[in-house]
């Protein structure tokens, strides 16, 4: 589906201005990277262990733990980047309807400002890779642990302490804020759109574009946020995630 989306963006969005095509393609590429990491690694947090153990059940369980740990941090980074890309696209749409961006430089500056939290989070993730995966003693311990990787390999551990706690709060906060920010920006855009002199067809195209972006921003709340909430609960209470997953399955 992502490749189909990219095809439409590149070849069938001729009338769309360049910044929107770039941002939509940027979002799709980030989500493709997320899909690759998810499918190739298949991370699983074993929260009954203290600290929480992160296992890799996918094809990349055969590679060294430092690489899969780096991919685990990259997964968080691209998830953050993907969500922010949707917000920036909506903001660009608002500014276009409001006729505030006549040049590319203001849009580039706005893009950079919006991505400051993403860059900060990325820096924390690089620090975690350097401190929690790169040291030789950690690599040696995990190499001994992963002698038999027929089923899974252990890529590292997670602790909600200092740097990881700060990054975790940023990630969870962003996932929760995305739909709120999207709906506020969308509401303002639709308000200005109703006062615009565009034709009915033009307004309908703008509305469908905005509705699609709002839906995209809502999906992470339904997928990532519950997982993060369960992770915090498991770390604080010691009740493992599989218990709650099983209870939810029984309820449904």
Short mmCIF file of N, CA and C in Angstrom, two decimals, residues 9 17-27 85:
data_model
loop_
_atom_site.label_atom_id
_atom_site.label_comp_id
_atom_site.label_asym_id
_atom_site.label_seq_id
_atom_site.Cartn_x
_atom_site.Cartn_y
_atom_site.Cartn_z
N UNK A 9 1.70 9.74 -5.41
CA UNK A 9 2.34 11.02 -5.07
C UNK A 9 3.28 11.48 -6.18
N UNK A 17 1.31 21.26 -5.22
CA UNK A 17 2.56 22.00 -5.13
C UNK A 17 3.67 21.11 -4.61
N UNK A 18 4.89 21.44 -4.96
CA UNK A 18 6.06 20.61 -4.63
C UNK A 18 6.22 20.33 -3.14
N UNK A 19 6.04 21.32 -2.25
CA UNK A 19 6.21 21.02 -0.82
C UNK A 19 5.30 19.91 -0.30
N UNK A 20 4.05 19.87 -0.79
CA UNK A 20 3.13 18.84 -0.33
C UNK A 20 3.52 17.46 -0.87
N UNK A 21 3.97 17.41 -2.10
CA UNK A 21 4.43 16.14 -2.65
C UNK A 21 5.64 15.64 -1.87
N UNK A 22 6.55 16.54 -1.55
CA UNK A 22 7.75 16.15 -0.81
C UNK A 22 7.38 15.63 0.57
N UNK A 23 6.47 16.34 1.27
CA UNK A 23 6.11 15.94 2.63
C UNK A 23 5.33 14.63 2.64
N UNK A 24 4.43 14.45 1.68
CA UNK A 24 3.67 13.20 1.61
C UNK A 24 4.60 12.02 1.30
N UNK A 25 5.56 12.24 0.39
CA UNK A 25 6.53 11.19 0.09
C UNK A 25 7.43 10.92 1.30
N UNK A 26 7.78 11.96 2.00
CA UNK A 26 8.60 11.83 3.22
C UNK A 26 7.88 10.97 4.26
N UNK A 27 6.59 11.22 4.46
CA UNK A 27 5.80 10.43 5.40
C UNK A 27 5.75 8.97 4.98
N UNK A 85 5.82 14.46 10.38
CA UNK A 85 5.66 14.79 8.98
C UNK A 85 4.20 15.07 8.64
#
